[in-house]
Amino acid sequence: MKKFHITTFGCQMNKHDSERMAGLLTDIGYAQAENADDAQILIFNTCTVREHAEDRFFGNLNNLRSRKKSEPDLIIAVGGCVAQDEKELIFKKAPHVDIVFGTLNMPNLGHMIESVERRRESICEIADKIEIMPTTMPSLREEAYHAWIPIIIGCNNFCSYCIVPYTRGREASRTLEDIHAEVERLISDGVIEITLLGQNVNSYGRDLYGESSFARLLTDLNGIAGLRRIRFTTSHPKDLTDDIIDAIAHGDKICEHIHLPVQAGSNTVLKVMNRKYTKEKYLETVEKIYEAIPGVSLTTDIMVGYPGETEEDFLHTLDIVEKARYDSAFTFIFSPREGTPAANMENRVTADVKADRFDRLIKLQNRISLEKNKELVGRDIEVFIEGVSKKNRGVLTGRTRTNKIVNF
Ligand code: SAH
Ligand code: SF4
Ligand code: F3S
């Protein structure tokens, strides 16, 4: 039996897409290898959100040159967001690649592999419109008790720095019935925790039902017997409406955790980023969340060094972090992505200034994270055990409903 191995870069959506590819390939008779050295088919599921992610992938690919020479039957396939966006560059930089396939072409991966096995000719398939929802593919889950559930794919927001709308296409939601049925199936397979996925889960259903139906979906899933925890990511602040906050507050299975990427604190920067909210509006939403959902944890994504960001702009970022009191944050330095409006903006911030702002931001967030964690000392909290700690075999590790990792 031929074996495949998938290397995954990027976000949870990619992680889950890899589970679907593994499901499809095992269904048609291939087996998943423990590591890449044992596999005859190597698949890369790539990310291009920042330059660093893309560089790591090209480094990996380059290391395979000599192996492909000594093993000409080895099949190398590249999917994901770099494939969707830069097919020419991949074949140019790495002529030893056999298959390049776009984010919407995953359902055809089996056929592409079979075709290369027969004809030994490279293949490139990049669709720009969705034909088959990837969620119709079988899935081979990495975890027994937890499942990722894409509810909407694509993004319509076009934040001016972001490549995702170009690599994932326009928003397409699954029907309420389709999602409900998948969750029921997963529960009979032992799953007790799910994470609903979308670039912006808050706009779930808009393309299907004419209005956001995320609150309806949450409330519906909350009624499924056997399910213990419902998580979701990511929420765009401009679309986090009162009915959604209400649904989270009232659903006993819906976890008290909201990932609400802020990106920046200055209204000037938010405007050029095309985020469609102001600092004041964002903080109003945060206040509503803290009031409506007791014990909620709030996390975020923040970027420093956007073109034109002044010291004064950056001080607004520090101020919004101080006021929103995030439990934790993913922090990034702006990385220009070709094809996005921000890539051509002038007034680039120098590397020194970016590094200095990044440092100050992390120091502030670390202080707040520690303060918030200290509030929990002495409390009894339900933890869903995920396994044995990697660092210490004598310690178990798990997550609270608020998505904090606990070692105990
Ligand atoms: N759809 C999600 C996640 C998008 S990508 C959302 O809207 O929140 C995850 C994070 O990467 C973003 O929130 C942003 O903070 C960061 N990011 C995206 N493009 C970037 C770029 N060009 N440079 C630096 N960080 C970027
Ligand atoms: Fe990118 Fe903005 Fe869409 Fe998120 S909402 S994926 S940051 S364009
Ligand atoms: Fe990266 Fe694509 Fe996700 S660019 S962050 S893998 S949507």
CSV table of C-alpha atoms and ligand atoms in Angstrom, one decimal:
chain,number,residue,atom,x,y,z
A,1,MET,CA,0.0,0.0,0.0
A,2,LYS,CA,1.4,3.4,-1.0
A,3,LYS,CA,1.8,5.9,1.8
A,4,PHE,CA,1.3,9.7,1.9
A,5,HIS,CA,2.5,12.4,4.3
A,6,ILE,CA,1.1,15.9,4.7
A,7,THR,CA,3.1,18.8,6.0
A,8,THR,CA,0.7,21.6,7.1
A,9,PHE,CA,1.5,25.3,7.5
A,10,GLY,CA,-0.9,28.2,8.5
A,11,CYS,CA,-4.2,28.5,10.2
A,12,GLN,CA,-6.8,26.1,11.6
A,13,MET,CA,-8.6,26.0,8.3
A,14,ASN,CA,-5.5,24.6,6.7
A,15,LYS,CA,-5.0,22.1,9.6
A,16,HIS,CA,-8.5,20.9,8.9
A,17,ASP,CA,-8.2,20.8,5.1
A,18,SER,CA,-5.3,18.4,5.7
A,19,GLU,CA,-7.6,16.2,7.6
A,20,ARG,CA,-10.0,16.2,4.6
A,21,MET,CA,-7.2,15.3,2.2
A,22,ALA,CA,-6.1,12.5,4.5
A,23,GLY,CA,-9.7,11.3,4.6
A,24,LEU,CA,-10.0,11.3,0.9
A,25,LEU,CA,-6.7,9.5,0.3
A,26,THR,CA,-7.3,6.8,2.9
A,27,ASP,CA,-10.7,6.3,1.4
A,28,ILE,CA,-9.3,5.5,-2.0
A,29,GLY,CA,-6.6,3.1,-0.7
A,30,TYR,CA,-3.5,5.0,0.4
A,31,ALA,CA,-2.3,5.0,4.0
A,32,GLN,CA,-1.0,7.8,6.1
A,33,ALA,CA,2.7,7.5,7.0
A,34,GLU,CA,4.0,8.4,10.4
A,35,ASN,CA,6.8,10.5,8.9
A,36,ALA,CA,7.8,11.9,5.6
A,37,ASP,CA,10.7,9.5,5.1
A,38,ASP,CA,8.3,6.5,4.9
A,39,ALA,CA,6.0,8.1,2.3
A,40,GLN,CA,6.0,7.9,-1.5
A,41,ILE,CA,3.6,10.8,-1.8
A,42,LEU,CA,4.5,14.1,-0.1
A,43,ILE,CA,1.9,16.8,0.2
A,44,PHE,CA,2.5,20.3,1.4
A,45,ASN,CA,-0.5,22.4,2.6
A,46,THR,CA,0.9,25.9,2.4
A,47,CYS,CA,0.3,29.4,3.9
A,48,THR,CA,1.2,32.8,2.5
A,49,VAL,CA,-0.3,35.1,5.0
A,50,ARG,CA,3.1,36.5,6.0
A,51,GLU,CA,6.5,36.2,4.2
A,52,HIS,CA,7.9,34.0,7.0
A,53,ALA,CA,5.3,31.3,6.5
A,54,GLU,CA,6.0,31.1,2.8
A,55,ASP,CA,9.8,31.1,3.3
A,56,ARG,CA,9.5,28.1,5.6
A,57,PHE,CA,7.6,26.2,3.0
A,58,PHE,CA,10.1,26.9,0.2
A,59,GLY,CA,12.9,25.9,2.5
A,60,ASN,CA,11.2,22.5,3.1
A,61,LEU,CA,10.6,22.0,-0.6
A,62,ASN,CA,14.2,22.8,-1.5
A,63,ASN,CA,15.5,20.2,0.9
A,64,LEU,CA,13.7,17.5,-1.2
A,65,ARG,CA,15.7,18.1,-4.4
A,66,SER,CA,18.3,15.3,-3.7
A,67,ARG,CA,15.6,12.9,-2.5
A,68,LYS,CA,13.6,13.4,-5.7
A,69,LYS,CA,16.8,12.7,-7.7
A,70,SER,CA,17.4,9.4,-6.0
A,71,GLU,CA,13.7,8.5,-5.8
A,72,PRO,CA,12.2,9.6,-9.2
A,73,ASP,CA,8.9,7.9,-8.3
A,74,LEU,CA,8.4,10.1,-5.3
A,75,ILE,CA,5.3,12.3,-5.9
A,76,ILE,CA,5.4,15.9,-4.5
A,77,ALA,CA,2.2,17.8,-4.4
A,78,VAL,CA,1.7,21.4,-3.2
A,79,GLY,CA,-1.7,22.7,-2.2
A,80,GLY,CA,-3.0,25.5,0.0
A,81,CYS,CA,-2.7,29.3,-0.2
A,82,VAL,CA,0.8,29.5,-1.8
A,83,ALA,CA,-0.4,27.1,-4.6
A,84,GLN,CA,-3.6,29.2,-5.2
A,85,ASP,CA,-1.6,32.4,-5.4
A,86,GLU,CA,1.7,31.6,-6.9
A,87,LYS,CA,1.7,28.5,-9.1
A,88,GLU,CA,4.3,29.8,-11.6
A,89,LEU,CA,6.7,30.7,-8.8
A,90,ILE,CA,6.4,27.1,-7.3
A,91,PHE,CA,7.3,25.4,-10.6
A,92,LYS,CA,10.0,28.0,-11.3
A,93,LYS,CA,11.7,27.6,-7.9
A,94,ALA,CA,11.0,23.9,-7.6
A,95,PRO,CA,10.8,22.0,-10.9
A,96,HIS,CA,10.8,18.8,-8.9
A,97,VAL,CA,7.2,19.4,-7.9
A,98,ASP,CA,4.6,17.1,-9.6
A,99,ILE,CA,1.3,18.6,-8.6
A,100,VAL,CA,0.2,22.1,-7.8
A,101,PHE,CA,-3.5,22.3,-6.7
A,102,GLY,CA,-5.6,25.3,-5.5
A,103,THR,CA,-7.6,25.5,-2.2
A,104,LEU,CA,-10.8,24.7,-4.1
A,105,ASN,CA,-9.3,21.8,-6.0
A,106,MET,CA,-8.8,19.4,-3.0
A,107,PRO,CA,-11.7,17.1,-3.9
A,108,ASN,CA,-9.8,16.2,-7.1
A,109,LEU,CA,-6.5,15.3,-5.4
A,110,GLY,CA,-6.9,11.6,-5.7
A,111,HIS,CA,-7.3,11.8,-9.5
A,112,MET,CA,-4.3,14.1,-9.8
A,113,ILE,CA,-2.1,11.6,-8.0
A,114,GLU,CA,-3.4,8.7,-10.0
A,115,SER,CA,-2.7,10.6,-13.2
A,116,VAL,CA,0.9,11.4,-12.2
A,117,GLU,CA,1.4,7.8,-11.3
A,118,ARG,CA,0.3,6.8,-14.8
A,119,ARG,CA,1.8,9.5,-17.0
A,120,ARG,CA,4.7,11.0,-15.0
A,121,GLU,CA,3.7,14.5,-16.2
A,122,SER,CA,3.3,17.4,-13.8
A,123,ILE,CA,-0.2,18.8,-13.2
A,124,CYS,CA,-1.6,22.2,-12.1
A,125,GLU,CA,-5.2,22.7,-11.2
A,126,ILE,CA,-6.3,26.1,-9.8
A,127,ALA,CA,-10.0,26.9,-9.7
A,128,ASP,CA,-11.3,30.4,-8.9
A,129,LYS,CA,-14.9,29.3,-8.3
A,130,ILE,CA,-16.2,26.7,-6.0
A,131,GLU,CA,-17.5,23.6,-7.7
A,132,ILE,CA,-17.6,21.0,-4.9
A,133,MET,CA,-17.6,22.1,-1.3
A,134,PRO,CA,-14.4,20.6,0.3
A,135,THR,CA,-16.6,19.7,3.3
A,136,THR,CA,-18.2,16.9,1.2
A,137,MET,CA,-14.9,15.1,1.4
A,138,PRO,CA,-14.4,12.5,4.2
A,139,SER,CA,-12.2,13.6,7.1
A,140,LEU,CA,-9.5,11.7,9.0
A,141,ARG,CA,-9.4,13.5,12.4
A,142,GLU,CA,-6.2,14.1,14.2
A,143,GLU,CA,-7.9,14.1,17.6
A,144,ALA,CA,-10.4,11.6,18.9
A,145,TYR,CA,-12.7,13.9,21.0
A,146,HIS,CA,-12.4,17.2,19.2
A,147,ALA,CA,-13.4,18.1,15.6
A,148,TRP,CA,-12.9,21.2,13.4
A,149,ILE,CA,-16.1,22.2,11.5
A,150,PRO,CA,-15.8,24.7,8.7
A,151,ILE,CA,-19.1,26.6,8.5
A,152,ILE,CA,-18.1,29.2,6.0
A,153,ILE,CA,-15.2,29.3,3.6
A,154,GLY,CA,-13.6,32.3,1.8
A,155,CYS,CA,-13.7,35.9,2.8
A,156,ASN,CA,-15.4,39.1,1.4
A,157,ASN,CA,-13.7,41.7,3.6
A,158,PHE,CA,-10.5,42.6,1.7
A,159,CYS,CA,-8.6,44.1,4.6
A,160,SER,CA,-5.9,46.0,2.7
A,161,TYR,CA,-2.9,44.0,4.1
A,162,CYS,CA,-4.5,40.5,3.7
A,163,ILE,CA,-3.9,37.9,1.0
A,164,VAL,CA,-6.7,35.5,2.3
A,165,PRO,CA,-9.5,36.8,0.1
A,166,TYR,CA,-7.3,36.1,-3.0
A,167,THR,CA,-6.3,32.6,-1.9
A,168,ARG,CA,-9.7,31.5,-0.5
A,169,GLY,CA,-12.2,33.1,-2.8
A,170,ARG,CA,-15.6,34.6,-1.8
A,171,GLU,CA,-17.7,33.6,1.2
A,172,ALA,CA,-19.6,30.3,0.8
A,173,SER,CA,-21.6,28.9,3.7
A,174,ARG,CA,-22.8,25.4,4.3
A,175,THR,CA,-26.4,24.9,5.1
A,176,LEU,CA,-27.6,24.7,8.7
A,177,GLU,CA,-28.8,21.1,8.0
A,178,ASP,CA,-25.5,20.0,6.6
A,179,ILE,CA,-23.6,21.3,9.6
A,180,HIS,CA,-26.1,19.9,12.1
A,181,ALA,CA,-25.9,16.4,10.4
A,182,GLU,CA,-22.1,16.4,10.5
A,183,VAL,CA,-22.0,17.3,14.2
A,184,GLU,CA,-24.5,14.5,14.9
A,185,ARG,CA,-22.3,12.0,13.0
A,186,LEU,CA,-19.2,13.2,14.9
A,187,ILE,CA,-20.9,12.7,18.2
A,188,SER,CA,-21.7,9.1,17.4
A,189,ASP,CA,-18.0,8.8,16.6
A,190,GLY,CA,-17.0,10.0,20.1
A,191,VAL,CA,-16.5,13.7,19.6
A,192,ILE,CA,-17.5,15.9,22.5
A,193,GLU,CA,-15.9,19.3,21.5
A,194,ILE,CA,-16.2,21.1,18.2
A,195,THR,CA,-14.6,24.3,16.9
A,196,LEU,CA,-16.6,26.1,14.2
A,197,LEU,CA,-14.3,27.6,11.6
A,198,GLY,CA,-14.5,30.6,9.2
A,199,GLN,CA,-12.4,33.6,8.3
A,200,ASN,CA,-15.4,35.5,9.7
A,201,VAL,CA,-17.8,33.2,11.4
A,202,ASN,CA,-20.1,36.2,12.2
A,203,SER,CA,-21.1,36.5,8.5
A,204,TYR,CA,-22.1,32.8,8.4
A,205,GLY,CA,-25.2,32.3,6.3
A,206,ARG,CA,-25.3,35.7,4.6
A,207,ASP,CA,-24.8,34.2,1.2
A,208,LEU,CA,-27.4,31.5,1.7
A,209,TYR,CA,-30.1,33.1,3.8
A,210,GLY,CA,-29.7,36.8,3.0
A,211,GLU,CA,-28.7,37.7,6.6
A,212,SER,CA,-26.1,36.5,9.2
A,213,SER,CA,-27.4,33.3,10.8
A,214,PHE,CA,-24.5,32.6,13.1
A,215,ALA,CA,-26.6,33.2,16.3
A,216,ARG,CA,-29.2,30.7,14.9
A,217,LEU,CA,-26.5,28.1,14.2
A,218,LEU,CA,-25.0,28.4,17.7
A,219,THR,CA,-28.4,28.0,19.3
A,220,ASP,CA,-29.3,25.1,17.1
A,221,LEU,CA,-26.0,23.2,17.8
A,222,ASN,CA,-26.3,24.0,21.5
A,223,GLY,CA,-29.4,21.7,21.6
A,224,ILE,CA,-27.5,18.6,20.3
A,225,ALA,CA,-27.3,15.9,23.0
A,226,GLY,CA,-23.9,14.5,23.8
A,227,LEU,CA,-22.0,17.6,22.7
A,228,ARG,CA,-20.1,19.2,25.6
A,229,ARG,CA,-18.2,22.2,24.2
A,230,ILE,CA,-18.7,24.5,21.2
A,231,ARG,CA,-15.9,26.8,20.2
A,232,PHE,CA,-15.7,29.1,17.2
A,233,THR,CA,-13.1,31.3,15.4
A,234,THR,CA,-12.6,34.0,14.0
A,235,SER,CA,-15.1,36.8,14.8
A,236,HIS,CA,-14.7,40.0,12.8
A,237,PRO,CA,-15.5,42.9,15.3
A,238,LYS,CA,-17.6,44.8,12.7
A,239,ASP,CA,-20.1,41.8,12.5
A,240,LEU,CA,-20.3,40.8,16.2
A,241,THR,CA,-23.9,41.7,16.7
A,242,ASP,CA,-25.9,41.7,19.9
A,243,ASP,CA,-27.8,38.5,18.9
A,244,ILE,CA,-24.5,36.6,18.6
A,245,ILE,CA,-23.3,37.9,22.0
A,246,ASP,CA,-26.7,36.8,23.4
A,247,ALA,CA,-26.5,33.3,21.9
A,248,ILE,CA,-23.0,32.9,23.5
A,249,ALA,CA,-24.2,34.1,26.8
A,250,HIS,CA,-27.2,31.7,26.9
A,251,GLY,CA,-25.9,28.5,25.3
A,252,ASP,CA,-24.6,26.3,28.1
A,253,LYS,CA,-22.2,24.5,25.7
A,254,ILE,CA,-20.9,27.5,24.0
A,255,CYS,CA,-17.5,28.3,25.5
A,256,GLU,CA,-16.9,31.7,27.0
A,257,HIS,CA,-14.0,32.7,24.7
A,258,ILE,CA,-14.1,35.2,21.9
A,259,HIS,CA,-11.1,35.7,19.5
A,260,LEU,CA,-11.7,39.3,18.3
A,261,PRO,CA,-8.8,40.5,16.1
A,262,VAL,CA,-8.3,44.2,16.7
A,263,GLN,CA,-5.2,44.7,14.4
A,264,ALA,CA,-4.6,48.3,15.5
A,265,GLY,CA,-5.8,51.0,17.9
A,266,SER,CA,-5.6,54.2,15.8
A,267,ASN,CA,-8.6,55.2,13.8
A,268,THR,CA,-6.4,56.4,11.0
A,269,VAL,CA,-4.7,53.1,10.7
A,270,LEU,CA,-7.9,51.1,11.0
A,271,LYS,CA,-9.4,53.1,8.2
A,272,VAL,CA,-6.5,52.4,5.8
A,273,MET,CA,-6.6,48.8,6.8
A,274,ASN,CA,-10.3,48.8,5.7
A,275,ARG,CA,-11.4,47.2,9.0
A,276,LYS,CA,-14.7,49.1,9.1
A,277,TYR,CA,-14.7,49.9,12.8
A,278,THR,CA,-13.3,52.6,15.0
A,279,LYS,CA,-11.4,52.3,18.3
A,280,GLU,CA,-14.5,53.6,20.2
A,281,LYS,CA,-16.8,51.2,18.4
A,282,TYR,CA,-14.5,48.2,19.1
A,283,LEU,CA,-14.3,49.1,22.8
A,284,GLU,CA,-18.1,49.4,23.0
A,285,THR,CA,-18.3,45.8,21.7
A,286,VAL,CA,-15.8,44.7,24.2
A,287,GLU,CA,-17.7,46.3,27.1
A,288,LYS,CA,-20.9,44.5,25.9
A,289,ILE,CA,-19.1,41.2,25.9
A,290,TYR,CA,-17.7,41.6,29.4
A,291,GLU,CA,-21.1,42.6,30.7
A,292,ALA,CA,-23.1,39.9,29.0
A,293,ILE,CA,-20.8,36.9,29.4
A,294,PRO,CA,-19.4,36.4,33.0
A,295,GLY,CA,-15.9,34.9,33.1
A,296,VAL,CA,-15.4,35.4,29.3
A,297,SER,CA,-11.8,35.4,27.9
A,298,LEU,CA,-11.0,37.7,25.1
A,299,THR,CA,-8.0,37.1,22.7
A,300,THR,CA,-6.9,39.1,19.7
A,301,ASP,CA,-4.5,39.5,16.7
A,302,ILE,CA,-2.5,42.8,16.6
A,303,MET,CA,-0.1,44.1,13.9
A,304,VAL,CA,2.6,46.7,14.3
A,305,GLY,CA,4.4,48.7,11.6
A,306,TYR,CA,1.6,49.2,9.2
A,307,PRO,CA,2.7,51.7,6.4
A,308,GLY,CA,2.3,55.2,7.8
A,309,GLU,CA,1.9,54.1,11.4
A,310,THR,CA,3.2,57.0,13.6
A,311,GLU,CA,4.3,56.8,17.2
A,312,GLU,CA,1.0,58.5,18.1
A,313,ASP,CA,-0.9,55.8,16.2
A,314,PHE,CA,1.0,53.1,18.0
A,315,LEU,CA,0.2,54.6,21.4
A,316,HIS,CA,-3.5,54.1,20.5
A,317,THR,CA,-2.7,50.4,19.9
A,318,LEU,CA,-1.1,50.2,23.4
A,319,ASP,CA,-4.1,52.0,24.8
A,320,ILE,CA,-6.7,49.7,23.3
A,321,VAL,CA,-4.7,46.7,24.6
A,322,GLU,CA,-4.7,48.2,28.0
A,323,LYS,CA,-8.5,48.9,27.9
A,324,ALA,CA,-9.6,45.7,26.3
A,325,ARG,CA,-7.6,43.6,28.7
A,326,TYR,CA,-7.0,40.6,26.5
A,327,ASP,CA,-6.2,37.2,28.0
A,328,SER,CA,-3.7,36.7,25.3
A,329,ALA,CA,-2.7,38.0,21.8
A,330,PHE,CA,-1.1,36.9,18.6
A,331,THR,CA,1.2,39.7,17.7
A,332,PHE,CA,2.6,40.3,14.2
A,333,ILE,CA,4.9,42.7,12.4
A,334,PHE,CA,3.4,43.9,9.1
A,335,SER,CA,4.6,41.9,6.1
A,336,PRO,CA,3.8,43.2,2.7
A,337,ARG,CA,2.0,40.7,0.4
A,338,GLU,CA,2.1,41.2,-3.3
A,339,GLY,CA,-1.3,41.8,-4.8
A,340,THR,CA,-2.7,43.5,-1.7
A,341,PRO,CA,-3.2,47.3,-1.6
A,342,ALA,CA,-0.9,47.6,1.4
A,343,ALA,CA,2.0,46.2,-0.6
A,344,ASN,CA,2.2,49.4,-2.6
A,345,MET,CA,1.7,51.9,0.2
A,346,GLU,CA,4.4,54.3,0.9
A,347,ASN,CA,5.7,55.6,4.3
A,348,ARG,CA,7.1,52.2,5.2
A,349,VAL,CA,8.0,52.0,8.9
A,350,THR,CA,11.7,51.2,9.4
A,351,ALA,CA,12.8,47.8,10.8
A,352,ASP,CA,14.2,49.3,14.0
A,353,VAL,CA,11.0,51.1,14.8
A,354,LYS,CA,8.9,48.0,14.0
A,355,ALA,CA,11.1,45.9,16.3
A,356,ASP,CA,10.9,48.5,19.1
A,357,ARG,CA,7.1,48.7,18.9
A,358,PHE,CA,6.8,44.9,18.7
A,359,ASP,CA,8.8,44.6,22.0
A,360,ARG,CA,6.7,47.2,23.8
A,361,LEU,CA,3.5,45.6,22.7
A,362,ILE,CA,4.6,42.2,23.9
A,363,LYS,CA,5.7,43.5,27.3
A,364,LEU,CA,2.4,45.1,27.9
A,365,GLN,CA,0.4,42.1,26.8
A,366,ASN,CA,2.5,39.7,28.9
A,367,ARG,CA,1.8,41.9,32.0
A,368,ILE,CA,-1.9,41.8,31.3
A,369,SER,CA,-2.0,38.1,30.6
A,370,LEU,CA,-0.3,37.4,33.9
A,371,GLU,CA,-2.7,39.6,35.8
A,372,LYS,CA,-5.7,37.9,34.3
A,373,ASN,CA,-4.3,34.4,34.9
A,374,LYS,CA,-3.6,35.4,38.6
A,375,GLU,CA,-7.3,36.1,39.0
A,376,LEU,CA,-7.8,32.4,38.6
A,377,VAL,CA,-5.5,31.2,41.3
A,378,GLY,CA,-7.4,29.1,43.9
A,379,ARG,CA,-10.5,28.6,41.7
A,380,ASP,CA,-11.9,25.1,40.7
A,381,ILE,CA,-12.1,25.0,36.9
A,382,GLU,CA,-13.3,22.3,34.5
A,383,VAL,CA,-10.5,21.1,32.2
A,384,PHE,CA,-10.9,19.0,29.1
A,385,ILE,CA,-7.9,16.7,29.2
A,386,GLU,CA,-6.0,16.6,25.8
A,387,GLY,CA,-3.2,14.3,26.8
A,388,VAL,CA,0.2,14.1,28.5
A,389,SER,CA,2.3,17.2,28.6
A,390,LYS,CA,5.1,17.2,26.0
A,391,LYS,CA,7.6,18.6,28.4
A,392,ASN,CA,6.8,16.4,31.4
A,393,ARG,CA,5.4,12.9,31.1
A,394,GLY,CA,4.1,13.0,34.6
A,395,VAL,CA,1.8,15.9,33.9
A,396,LEU,CA,-1.5,16.1,32.1
A,397,THR,CA,-2.5,19.0,29.9
A,398,GLY,CA,-5.9,20.3,28.9
A,399,ARG,CA,-8.0,23.4,28.2
A,400,THR,CA,-10.5,25.4,30.2
A,401,ARG,CA,-13.7,26.5,28.5
A,402,THR,CA,-12.0,29.9,28.1
A,403,ASN,CA,-9.3,28.2,26.0
A,404,LYS,CA,-6.5,28.5,28.6
A,405,ILE,CA,-4.0,25.6,28.7
A,406,VAL,CA,-3.7,24.1,32.1
A,407,ASN,CA,-0.9,21.6,33.1
A,408,PHE,CA,-1.8,19.6,36.2
B,1,SAH,N1,-9.7,35.8,9.2
B,1,SAH,C1,-9.0,36.0,10.4
B,1,SAH,C2,-7.6,35.7,10.3
B,1,SAH,C3,-6.8,36.2,9.2
B,1,SAH,S1,-5.0,35.9,9.2
B,1,SAH,C4,-9.3,37.5,10.8
B,1,SAH,O1,-9.8,38.2,10.0
B,1,SAH,O2,-9.0,37.8,11.9
B,1,SAH,C5,-4.6,35.9,10.9
B,1,SAH,C6,-3.9,37.2,11.3
B,1,SAH,O3,-2.7,37.4,10.6
B,1,SAH,C7,-4.7,38.5,11.1
B,1,SAH,O4,-5.6,38.7,12.0
B,1,SAH,C8,-3.6,39.5,11.0
B,1,SAH,O5,-3.3,40.0,12.4
B,1,SAH,C9,-2.3,38.8,10.6
B,1,SAH,N2,-2.0,39.2,9.2
B,1,SAH,C10,-2.7,39.0,8.1
B,1,SAH,N3,-2.0,39.5,7.0
B,1,SAH,C11,-0.9,40.1,7.5
B,1,SAH,C12,0.2,40.7,6.9
B,1,SAH,N4,0.3,41.0,5.6
B,1,SAH,N5,1.3,41.1,7.7
B,1,SAH,C13,1.2,40.8,9.1
B,1,SAH,N6,0.2,40.2,9.7
B,1,SAH,C14,-0.8,39.8,8.9
B,2,SF4,FE1,-8.0,38.7,6.0
B,2,SF4,FE2,-9.6,40.6,6.8
B,2,SF4,FE3,-10.7,38.5,5.7
B,2,SF4,FE4,-9.5,38.3,8.0
B,2,SF4,S1,-11.4,39.5,7.5
B,2,SF4,S2,-9.2,36.9,6.3
B,2,SF4,S3,-7.9,39.7,8.0
B,2,SF4,S4,-9.4,40.0,4.7
B,3,F3S,FE1,-2.4,31.1,5.7
B,3,F3S,FE2,-4.2,30.6,3.9
B,3,F3S,FE3,-4.8,30.3,6.5
B,3,F3S,S1,-2.7,32.2,3.8
B,3,F3S,S2,-3.5,31.8,7.4
B,3,F3S,S3,-3.3,29.1,5.3
B,3,F3S,S4,-6.2,31.0,4.9
